Structure formats: C-alpha cells, structure tokens
Amino acid sequence: RAGRPFEGKRIMITAGPTYEAIDPVRYIGNHSSGKMGYALAEAAAAMGAEVTLISGPTALECSDPEVRVIRVTSAAEMHAEAHRFFPEADIVIGAAAVADYRPENQATEKIKKSGDSITLSLVKNPDIIASLGKLKKQQYLVGFALETEKELEYARKKLHEKHLDAIVLNSLRDPGAGFGSSTNKVTFIDKNLEITPFELKTKAEVARDILHEIHKRLEN
Ligand code: C5P
C-alpha cells in the first residue's frame, strides 16, 4: 500500500493544447506538448489511482494501458468531457494549455486567398478549471500557471479566482522548464499559501512531487 497511496482515488487530468478550427484545414493552436499532463497521468496510475486523461491533440501515447485516455480537439470538447467526468473525480489537475479564444465563426469550406489582409474575429473560450471550481464538492482541484512576470502574485490570484485548492507555477526563467521540454521546474502553492519550490527535474519526477504534495494535503 505504501507505494500506492492513491488506491481507490479517481483522478482526472487535462493535458496538451487545444486546436480551435478556422476552417476545415486550419486552426489556432499552441506549442504545448502534453508531456506534463501525460507524466501526471502515468505517475498517478503508478500510485494506484484510477486515471482519466482528457488530452488535446498531441503526438504522445500514454505508456500505461490502465489510464482511460479521452482524446479531444477543441476547448469546447475538452470542456464537455471534463464536466462529464468531474462528478466522479476525487482529484482534478488542469495541465492543459487551453486556447483562450476561438474563431467566432468556423468556415465550412476552406477560406480562399483573396485580399492583402483578412480579419479573424475571436471569442473567448470557457475556462474549464474555473467552471469546475464553481461546481466543486469533494474534489481537490489543481491548476497550472505559466507566467513571465510577477509569478507568485499572478499564481495566487488565479488560485483564488478559479477556486482552486492548489496551483503549480511553471518557471519560465529556467532553461529546461516548460513547453516541449522533458524537464520542468515548478513551485507548488496551496490555498493556505504554503509555497513549496522544487528543483529542475524530469517531468516524471515533477509529476511525482506534485502528486505527493496533493496526497499530503488530502491526508490532513
Ligand atoms: O488563466 P490561465 O490560462 O493562465 O490558467 C491556467 C490554468 O487554467 C491551467 O490549469 C489551465 O489548464 C486552466 N485553464 C482551463 N481552461 C481555460 C484556460 C485555462 O482549464 N480556458
């Protein structure tokens, strides 16, 4: 049991980017690789949890066949799937880099090249983790924050505004941390503003650190 502290727990994780369609062949996306979310899913399963991974488009495959992987493309789809699995979850981790905006209209045919400039109108996507924060009952809800300035201040603000129990701050200042990389350097901040910084490590190790921090707080 010692090695499987999450036995009997259901963990839902969002991972990867979302693609917001412009027309049938084009989209707005971002450089999220999904590595951190997949590492969390694999580590959580290894720690005994029943894991549902809601993944945006990535080149990754989950190495653990026990993890239930739900593949989605857009933020709207991720939102729907996350809300579908939320009621049965004990722990939710939002590691996805959800697009903040989507094209207002999705063209049904490929947009033809015409004038020297075109204008794309964007509308805001729903904030998935913030929406779950409002519905929260037993769930321990963890978000990620990636900031380039006033990191702690913005992370704390997000923690509060999205009704999170904890937030993982990604440091962009360190080479080897963040998007695409196999390593990451994070700081775990809980709702009591207890701040736990970690060294630069592989994403697999970072995943275990994050899950241990969550586990400690659920024990108390
Ligand atoms: O506000 P910001 O996008 O920086 O917050 C990041 C956190 O919120 C991450 O946990 C991310 O997965 C989540 N998020 C979300 N839905 C959005 C935007 C962000 O769940 N539309």
Coordinates of N, CA, C and O and ligand atoms in Angstrom, one line a residue, residues 94-96 98 100 126-129 143-144 158 162, ligand 1:
G94 N -5.6 20.4 -13.9 CA -5.7 21.0 -15.2 C -4.3 21.4 -15.7 O -3.8 22.4 -15.4
A95 N -3.8 20.4 -16.5 CA -2.4 20.7 -17.0 C -2.5 21.1 -18.5 O -1.5 21.4 -19.1
A96 N -3.7 21.2 -19.1 CA -3.9 21.5 -20.5 C -3.6 23.0 -20.7 O -3.9 23.9 -19.8
V98 N -5.2 25.4 -22.6 CA -6.5 25.6 -23.3 C -6.4 26.9 -24.0 O -6.0 27.9 -23.5
D100 N -7.3 30.4 -25.2 CA -8.2 31.4 -24.5 C -9.3 31.8 -25.4 O -10.4 32.2 -25.0
P126 N -14.7 29.1 -22.8 CA -14.9 28.9 -21.4 C -13.7 28.5 -20.6 O -12.8 27.8 -21.2
D127 N -13.5 28.9 -19.4 CA -12.4 28.5 -18.6 C -12.8 27.2 -17.9 O -13.7 27.2 -17.0
I128 N -12.2 26.1 -18.3 CA -12.7 24.8 -17.8 C -12.5 24.6 -16.3 O -13.4 24.3 -15.6
I129 N -11.3 24.9 -15.9 CA -10.9 24.7 -14.5 C -11.7 25.6 -13.6 O -12.1 25.3 -12.5
G143 N -4.6 23.6 -10.5 CA -4.4 24.2 -11.8 C -2.9 24.4 -12.0 O -2.1 24.2 -11.1
F144 N -2.6 24.9 -13.2 CA -1.2 25.2 -13.6 C -1.2 26.7 -13.9 O -2.2 27.3 -14.4
K158 N -4.8 33.6 -9.5 CA -5.5 32.5 -10.2 C -6.1 31.5 -9.3 O -7.2 31.0 -9.4
K162 N -10.1 31.1 -9.4 CA -10.7 29.9 -10.0 C -11.1 28.9 -9.0 O -11.4 27.7 -9.3
Ligands
C5P1 O1 -5.7 31.7 -16.7 P1 -4.7 30.7 -17.2 O2 -5.0 30.2 -18.6 O3 -3.3 31.2 -17.1 O4 -4.8 29.5 -16.2 C1 -4.1 28.3 -16.4 C2 -4.9 27.2 -15.7 O5 -6.3 27.2 -16.1 C3 -4.4 25.8 -16.2 O6 -4.7 24.9 -15.1 C4 -5.3 25.5 -17.4 O7 -5.4 24.1 -17.6 C5 -6.6 26.1 -16.9 N1 -7.5 26.6 -18.0 C6 -8.7 26.0 -18.3 N2 -9.5 26.5 -19.3 C7 -9.1 27.6 -20.0 C8 -7.9 28.3 -19.7 C9 -7.1 27.8 -18.7 O8 -9.0 24.9 -17.7 N3 -10.0 28.1 -20.9

